[in-house]
JSON list of C-alpha atoms in Angstrom, two decimals:
[
{"chain": "A", "resi": 733, "resn": "MET", "atom": "CA", "xyz": [-147.59, 179.81, -38.41]},
{"chain": "A", "resi": 734, "resn": "LYS", "atom": "CA", "xyz": [-150.53, 177.41, -38.15]},
{"chain": "A", "resi": 735, "resn": "ASN", "atom": "CA", "xyz": [-152.85, 180.42, -37.79]},
{"chain": "A", "resi": 736, "resn": "ILE", "atom": "CA", "xyz": [-151.52, 182.12, -40.93]},
{"chain": "A", "resi": 737, "resn": "LEU", "atom": "CA", "xyz": [-151.63, 179.22, -43.39]},
{"chain": "A", "resi": 738, "resn": "PRO", "atom": "CA", "xyz": [-155.45, 178.91, -43.43]},
{"chain": "A", "resi": 739, "resn": "ALA", "atom": "CA", "xyz": [-155.71, 182.64, -44.12]},
{"chain": "A", "resi": 740, "resn": "ILE", "atom": "CA", "xyz": [-153.28, 182.36, -47.03]},
{"chain": "A", "resi": 741, "resn": "ALA", "atom": "CA", "xyz": [-155.24, 179.37, -48.39]},
{"chain": "A", "resi": 742, "resn": "ALA", "atom": "CA", "xyz": [-158.50, 181.32, -48.06]},
{"chain": "A", "resi": 743, "resn": "THR", "atom": "CA", "xyz": [-156.98, 184.27, -49.93]},
{"chain": "A", "resi": 744, "resn": "ALA", "atom": "CA", "xyz": [-155.81, 181.95, -52.72]},
{"chain": "A", "resi": 745, "resn": "ALA", "atom": "CA", "xyz": [-159.32, 180.43, -52.92]},
{"chain": "A", "resi": 746, "resn": "LEU", "atom": "CA", "xyz": [-160.83, 183.90, -53.30]},
{"chain": "A", "resi": 747, "resn": "PHE", "atom": "CA", "xyz": [-158.42, 184.69, -56.13]},
{"chain": "A", "resi": 748, "resn": "SER", "atom": "CA", "xyz": [-159.43, 181.46, -57.90]},
{"chain": "A", "resi": 749, "resn": "LEU", "atom": "CA", "xyz": [-163.09, 182.48, -57.59]},
{"chain": "A", "resi": 750, "resn": "ALA", "atom": "CA", "xyz": [-162.28, 185.77, -59.28]},
{"chain": "A", "resi": 751, "resn": "LEU", "atom": "CA", "xyz": [-160.58, 183.95, -62.13]},
{"chain": "A", "resi": 752, "resn": "ALA", "atom": "CA", "xyz": [-163.59, 181.70, -62.59]},
{"chain": "A", "resi": 753, "resn": "GLY", "atom": "CA", "xyz": [-165.85, 184.74, -63.03]},
{"chain": "A", "resi": 754, "resn": "ASP", "atom": "CA", "xyz": [-168.22, 183.69, -60.21]},
{"chain": "A", "resi": 755, "resn": "ALA", "atom": "CA", "xyz": [-169.65, 186.24, -57.82]},
{"chain": "A", "resi": 756, "resn": "PRO", "atom": "CA", "xyz": [-168.14, 185.74, -54.36]},
{"chain": "A", "resi": 757, "resn": "PRO", "atom": "CA", "xyz": [-170.40, 184.58, -51.54]},
{"chain": "A", "resi": 758, "resn": "ALA", "atom": "CA", "xyz": [-171.67, 187.10, -49.00]},
{"chain": "A", "resi": 759, "resn": "GLY", "atom": "CA", "xyz": [-168.82, 188.33, -46.80]},
{"chain": "A", "resi": 760, "resn": "ALA", "atom": "CA", "xyz": [-166.12, 187.40, -49.30]},
{"chain": "A", "resi": 761, "resn": "VAL", "atom": "CA", "xyz": [-164.02, 190.04, -51.06]},
{"chain": "A", "resi": 762, "resn": "VAL", "atom": "CA", "xyz": [-162.52, 189.60, -54.52]},
{"chain": "A", "resi": 763, "resn": "LYS", "atom": "CA", "xyz": [-160.53, 192.35, -56.25]},
{"chain": "A", "resi": 764, "resn": "ASP", "atom": "CA", "xyz": [-158.79, 192.45, -59.59]},
{"chain": "A", "resi": 765, "resn": "ALA", "atom": "CA", "xyz": [-155.29, 193.96, -59.74]},
{"chain": "A", "resi": 766, "resn": "GLY", "atom": "CA", "xyz": [-156.65, 197.24, -61.11]},
{"chain": "A", "resi": 767, "resn": "GLU", "atom": "CA", "xyz": [-158.90, 197.65, -58.07]},
{"chain": "A", "resi": 768, "resn": "LEU", "atom": "CA", "xyz": [-156.14, 197.54, -55.47]},
{"chain": "A", "resi": 769, "resn": "ASP", "atom": "CA", "xyz": [-155.64, 200.74, -53.51]},
{"chain": "A", "resi": 770, "resn": "PHE", "atom": "CA", "xyz": [-152.02, 200.98, -52.35]},
{"chain": "A", "resi": 771, "resn": "LYS", "atom": "CA", "xyz": [-151.25, 203.48, -49.61]},
{"chain": "A", "resi": 772, "resn": "ALA", "atom": "CA", "xyz": [-148.04, 204.88, -48.19]},
{"chain": "A", "resi": 773, "resn": "SER", "atom": "CA", "xyz": [-147.13, 203.29, -44.90]},
{"chain": "A", "resi": 774, "resn": "GLY", "atom": "CA", "xyz": [-146.54, 205.60, -41.97]},
{"chain": "A", "resi": 775, "resn": "SER", "atom": "CA", "xyz": [-144.63, 203.00, -39.96]},
{"chain": "A", "resi": 776, "resn": "VAL", "atom": "CA", "xyz": [-141.71, 202.26, -42.31]},
{"chain": "A", "resi": 777, "resn": "PRO", "atom": "CA", "xyz": [-139.22, 204.46, -44.22]},
{"chain": "A", "resi": 778, "resn": "PRO", "atom": "CA", "xyz": [-140.71, 206.38, -47.17]},
{"chain": "A", "resi": 779, "resn": "GLY", "atom": "CA", "xyz": [-141.21, 204.52, -50.44]},
{"chain": "A", "resi": 780, "resn": "ALA", "atom": "CA", "xyz": [-143.09, 201.46, -49.17]},
{"chain": "A", "resi": 781, "resn": "GLU", "atom": "CA", "xyz": [-146.76, 201.03, -50.07]},
{"chain": "A", "resi": 782, "resn": "TYR", "atom": "CA", "xyz": [-149.31, 198.51, -48.89]},
{"chain": "A", "resi": 783, "resn": "HIS", "atom": "CA", "xyz": [-152.78, 197.21, -49.74]},
{"chain": "A", "resi": 784, "resn": "LEU", "atom": "CA", "xyz": [-154.64, 195.61, -46.84]},
{"chain": "A", "resi": 785, "resn": "ILE", "atom": "CA", "xyz": [-156.17, 192.35, -48.04]},
{"chain": "A", "resi": 786, "resn": "HIS", "atom": "CA", "xyz": [-157.73, 191.20, -44.79]},
{"chain": "A", "resi": 787, "resn": "GLU", "atom": "CA", "xyz": [-157.76, 191.89, -41.07]},
{"chain": "A", "resi": 788, "resn": "ASP", "atom": "CA", "xyz": [-159.19, 189.24, -38.77]},
{"chain": "A", "resi": 789, "resn": "LYS", "atom": "CA", "xyz": [-161.76, 190.89, -36.49]},
{"chain": "A", "resi": 790, "resn": "ALA", "atom": "CA", "xyz": [-161.04, 188.57, -33.56]},
{"chain": "A", "resi": 791, "resn": "THR", "atom": "CA", "xyz": [-157.20, 188.57, -33.58]},
{"chain": "A", "resi": 792, "resn": "SER", "atom": "CA", "xyz": [-156.31, 191.65, -35.70]},
{"chain": "A", "resi": 793, "resn": "ALA", "atom": "CA", "xyz": [-154.03, 189.37, -37.74]},
{"chain": "A", "resi": 794, "resn": "ILE", "atom": "CA", "xyz": [-153.45, 190.86, -41.17]},
{"chain": "A", "resi": 795, "resn": "GLN", "atom": "CA", "xyz": [-152.64, 189.88, -44.73]},
{"chain": "A", "resi": 796, "resn": "SER", "atom": "CA", "xyz": [-151.48, 192.62, -47.06]},
{"chain": "A", "resi": 797, "resn": "LEU", "atom": "CA", "xyz": [-149.65, 193.22, -50.30]},
{"chain": "A", "resi": 798, "resn": "VAL", "atom": "CA", "xyz": [-146.55, 195.37, -49.85]},
{"chain": "A", "resi": 799, "resn": "ARG", "atom": "CA", "xyz": [-144.53, 197.11, -52.55]},
{"chain": "A", "resi": 800, "resn": "PHE", "atom": "CA", "xyz": [-140.95, 198.30, -52.09]},
{"chain": "A", "resi": 801, "resn": "PRO", "atom": "CA", "xyz": [-139.11, 200.35, -54.73]},
{"chain": "A", "resi": 802, "resn": "GLY", "atom": "CA", "xyz": [-135.78, 199.12, -56.06]},
{"chain": "A", "resi": 803, "resn": "GLY", "atom": "CA", "xyz": [-132.89, 199.75, -53.69]},
{"chain": "A", "resi": 804, "resn": "TYR", "atom": "CA", "xyz": [-135.21, 199.91, -50.66]},
{"chain": "A", "resi": 805, "resn": "PHE", "atom": "CA", "xyz": [-133.81, 199.05, -47.24]},
{"chain": "A", "resi": 806, "resn": "LEU", "atom": "CA", "xyz": [-135.90, 198.40, -44.13]},
{"chain": "A", "resi": 807, "resn": "PRO", "atom": "CA", "xyz": [-133.50, 198.79, -41.19]},
{"chain": "A", "resi": 808, "resn": "PRO", "atom": "CA", "xyz": [-133.25, 196.40, -38.23]},
{"chain": "A", "resi": 809, "resn": "HIS", "atom": "CA", "xyz": [-136.69, 195.92, -36.69]},
{"chain": "A", "resi": 810, "resn": "ALA", "atom": "CA", "xyz": [-138.94, 193.37, -35.01]},
{"chain": "A", "resi": 811, "resn": "HIS", "atom": "CA", "xyz": [-142.66, 192.66, -34.66]},
{"chain": "A", "resi": 812, "resn": "SER", "atom": "CA", "xyz": [-144.70, 191.44, -31.69]},
{"chain": "A", "resi": 813, "resn": "HIS", "atom": "CA", "xyz": [-146.18, 188.64, -33.82]},
{"chain": "A", "resi": 814, "resn": "GLU", "atom": "CA", "xyz": [-144.92, 186.11, -36.34]},
{"chain": "A", "resi": 815, "resn": "GLU", "atom": "CA", "xyz": [-144.50, 187.48, -39.86]},
{"chain": "A", "resi": 816, "resn": "VAL", "atom": "CA", "xyz": [-144.62, 185.55, -43.14]},
{"chain": "A", "resi": 817, "resn": "LEU", "atom": "CA", "xyz": [-143.19, 187.22, -46.26]},
{"chain": "A", "resi": 818, "resn": "PHE", "atom": "CA", "xyz": [-144.03, 185.69, -49.66]},
{"chain": "A", "resi": 819, "resn": "VAL", "atom": "CA", "xyz": [-142.30, 187.24, -52.70]},
{"chain": "A", "resi": 820, "resn": "VAL", "atom": "CA", "xyz": [-144.78, 187.89, -55.53]},
{"chain": "A", "resi": 821, "resn": "LYS", "atom": "CA", "xyz": [-142.46, 189.96, -57.75]},
{"chain": "A", "resi": 822, "resn": "GLY", "atom": "CA", "xyz": [-138.78, 190.87, -57.65]},
{"chain": "A", "resi": 823, "resn": "GLY", "atom": "CA", "xyz": [-136.63, 189.67, -54.81]},
{"chain": "A", "resi": 824, "resn": "MET", "atom": "CA", "xyz": [-135.16, 190.60, -51.46]},
{"chain": "A", "resi": 825, "resn": "THR", "atom": "CA", "xyz": [-132.42, 189.84, -49.02]},
{"chain": "A", "resi": 826, "resn": "VAL", "atom": "CA", "xyz": [-133.60, 189.10, -45.49]},
{"chain": "A", "resi": 827, "resn": "GLY", "atom": "CA", "xyz": [-131.07, 189.74, -42.76]},
{"chain": "A", "resi": 828, "resn": "LEU", "atom": "CA", "xyz": [-131.44, 187.58, -39.65]},
{"chain": "A", "resi": 829, "resn": "GLY", "atom": "CA", "xyz": [-128.75, 188.14, -37.04]},
{"chain": "A", "resi": 830, "resn": "ASP", "atom": "CA", "xyz": [-125.36, 188.03, -38.75]},
{"chain": "A", "resi": 831, "resn": "LYS", "atom": "CA", "xyz": [-126.66, 186.05, -41.76]},
{"chain": "A", "resi": 832, "resn": "SER", "atom": "CA", "xyz": [-128.40, 187.14, -44.96]},
{"chain": "A", "resi": 833, "resn": "PHE", "atom": "CA", "xyz": [-130.76, 185.06, -47.08]},
{"chain": "A", "resi": 834, "resn": "SER", "atom": "CA", "xyz": [-131.73, 185.67, -50.68]},
{"chain": "A", "resi": 835, "resn": "VAL", "atom": "CA", "xyz": [-135.45, 185.23, -51.42]},
{"chain": "A", "resi": 836, "resn": "GLY", "atom": "CA", "xyz": [-136.72, 185.43, -55.00]},
{"chain": "A", "resi": 837, "resn": "LYS", "atom": "CA", "xyz": [-140.13, 185.30, -56.66]},
{"chain": "A", "resi": 838, "resn": "GLY", "atom": "CA", "xyz": [-142.16, 182.42, -55.22]},
{"chain": "A", "resi": 839, "resn": "GLY", "atom": "CA", "xyz": [-139.94, 182.15, -52.14]},
{"chain": "A", "resi": 840, "resn": "TYR", "atom": "CA", "xyz": [-140.84, 183.04, -48.59]},
{"chain": "A", "resi": 841, "resn": "ALA", "atom": "CA", "xyz": [-139.48, 183.76, -45.12]},
{"chain": "A", "resi": 842, "resn": "VAL", "atom": "CA", "xyz": [-141.13, 183.03, -41.76]},
{"chain": "A", "resi": 843, "resn": "ILE", "atom": "CA", "xyz": [-139.87, 185.34, -39.04]},
{"chain": "A", "resi": 844, "resn": "PRO", "atom": "CA", "xyz": [-140.75, 184.53, -35.42]},
{"chain": "A", "resi": 845, "resn": "ALA", "atom": "CA", "xyz": [-142.21, 187.18, -33.13]},
{"chain": "A", "resi": 846, "resn": "GLY", "atom": "CA", "xyz": [-139.55, 189.39, -31.61]},
{"chain": "A", "resi": 847, "resn": "MET", "atom": "CA", "xyz": [-136.75, 188.39, -34.03]},
{"chain": "A", "resi": 848, "resn": "THR", "atom": "CA", "xyz": [-134.76, 191.35, -35.31]},
{"chain": "A", "resi": 849, "resn": "HIS", "atom": "CA", "xyz": [-134.47, 191.38, -39.10]},
{"chain": "A", "resi": 850, "resn": "THR", "atom": "CA", "xyz": [-133.80, 193.61, -42.10]},
{"chain": "A", "resi": 851, "resn": "ILE", "atom": "CA", "xyz": [-135.18, 193.62, -45.65]},
{"chain": "A", "resi": 852, "resn": "LYS", "atom": "CA", "xyz": [-133.40, 194.92, -48.73]},
{"chain": "A", "resi": 853, "resn": "THR", "atom": "CA", "xyz": [-134.76, 194.70, -52.25]},
{"chain": "A", "resi": 854, "resn": "LYS", "atom": "CA", "xyz": [-132.54, 193.06, -54.84]},
{"chain": "A", "resi": 855, "resn": "GLY", "atom": "CA", "xyz": [-131.06, 195.55, -57.27]},
{"chain": "A", "resi": 856, "resn": "TRP", "atom": "CA", "xyz": [-133.19, 198.37, -58.59]},
{"chain": "A", "resi": 857, "resn": "VAL", "atom": "CA", "xyz": [-136.30, 196.31, -59.38]},
{"chain": "A", "resi": 858, "resn": "LYS", "atom": "CA", "xyz": [-139.58, 196.88, -57.53]},
{"chain": "A", "resi": 859, "resn": "THR", "atom": "CA", "xyz": [-140.41, 194.06, -55.11]},
{"chain": "A", "resi": 860, "resn": "GLU", "atom": "CA", "xyz": [-143.93, 192.98, -54.15]},
{"chain": "A", "resi": 861, "resn": "LEU", "atom": "CA", "xyz": [-144.65, 190.79, -51.13]},
{"chain": "A", "resi": 862, "resn": "MET", "atom": "CA", "xyz": [-147.67, 189.21, -49.57]},
{"chain": "A", "resi": 863, "resn": "VAL", "atom": "CA", "xyz": [-147.22, 189.79, -45.85]},
{"chain": "A", "resi": 864, "resn": "SER", "atom": "CA", "xyz": [-149.12, 187.93, -43.14]},
{"chain": "A", "resi": 865, "resn": "VAL", "atom": "CA", "xyz": [-148.79, 188.84, -39.49]},
{"chain": "A", "resi": 866, "resn": "SER", "atom": "CA", "xyz": [-150.37, 186.57, -36.85]},
{"chain": "A", "resi": 867, "resn": "GLY", "atom": "CA", "xyz": [-151.63, 189.48, -34.74]},
{"chain": "A", "resi": 868, "resn": "PRO", "atom": "CA", "xyz": [-151.87, 193.27, -34.87]},
{"chain": "A", "resi": 869, "resn": "PHE", "atom": "CA", "xyz": [-149.15, 194.79, -37.07]},
{"chain": "A", "resi": 870, "resn": "ASP", "atom": "CA", "xyz": [-146.45, 196.73, -35.30]},
{"chain": "A", "resi": 871, "resn": "LEU", "atom": "CA", "xyz": [-142.89, 197.64, -36.22]},
{"chain": "A", "resi": 872, "resn": "LYS", "atom": "CA", "xyz": [-140.25, 198.34, -33.61]},
{"chain": "A", "resi": 873, "resn": "LEU", "atom": "CA", "xyz": [-137.02, 199.76, -34.97]},
{"chain": "A", "resi": 874, "resn": "VAL", "atom": "CA", "xyz": [-133.97, 198.21, -33.26]},
{"chain": "A", "resi": 875, "resn": "LYS", "atom": "CA", "xyz": [-130.74, 200.14, -32.82]}
]
């Protein structure tokens, strides 16, 4: 998690630059909400969309915005690297083992590498997450 927190802080700093109206320094990227290009994900069940915010060239760690429609369920799966989920809009239930945890707007979950988990959106409201993965993104469905 130590590797992900600086990236989240850097992303927040870039957003504050955009709000201030300053041009970002060379190498920085600042986008307004209307400029985001969400794409369908080929690695999860249909309905999910993502916008890649940043991919670290050295580690392939990623930060992205992910949108799930209301009623969406991501079945049991795991990742090779730690995953941090921060709820921007809506809410979700994260299943970890035989327990479920409710996470609303402003809440987050840190899921260790290799831990099987599920995600279900709350009700029929669209949910948006900021997702950080500490290495290359992968998704392994678990039966």
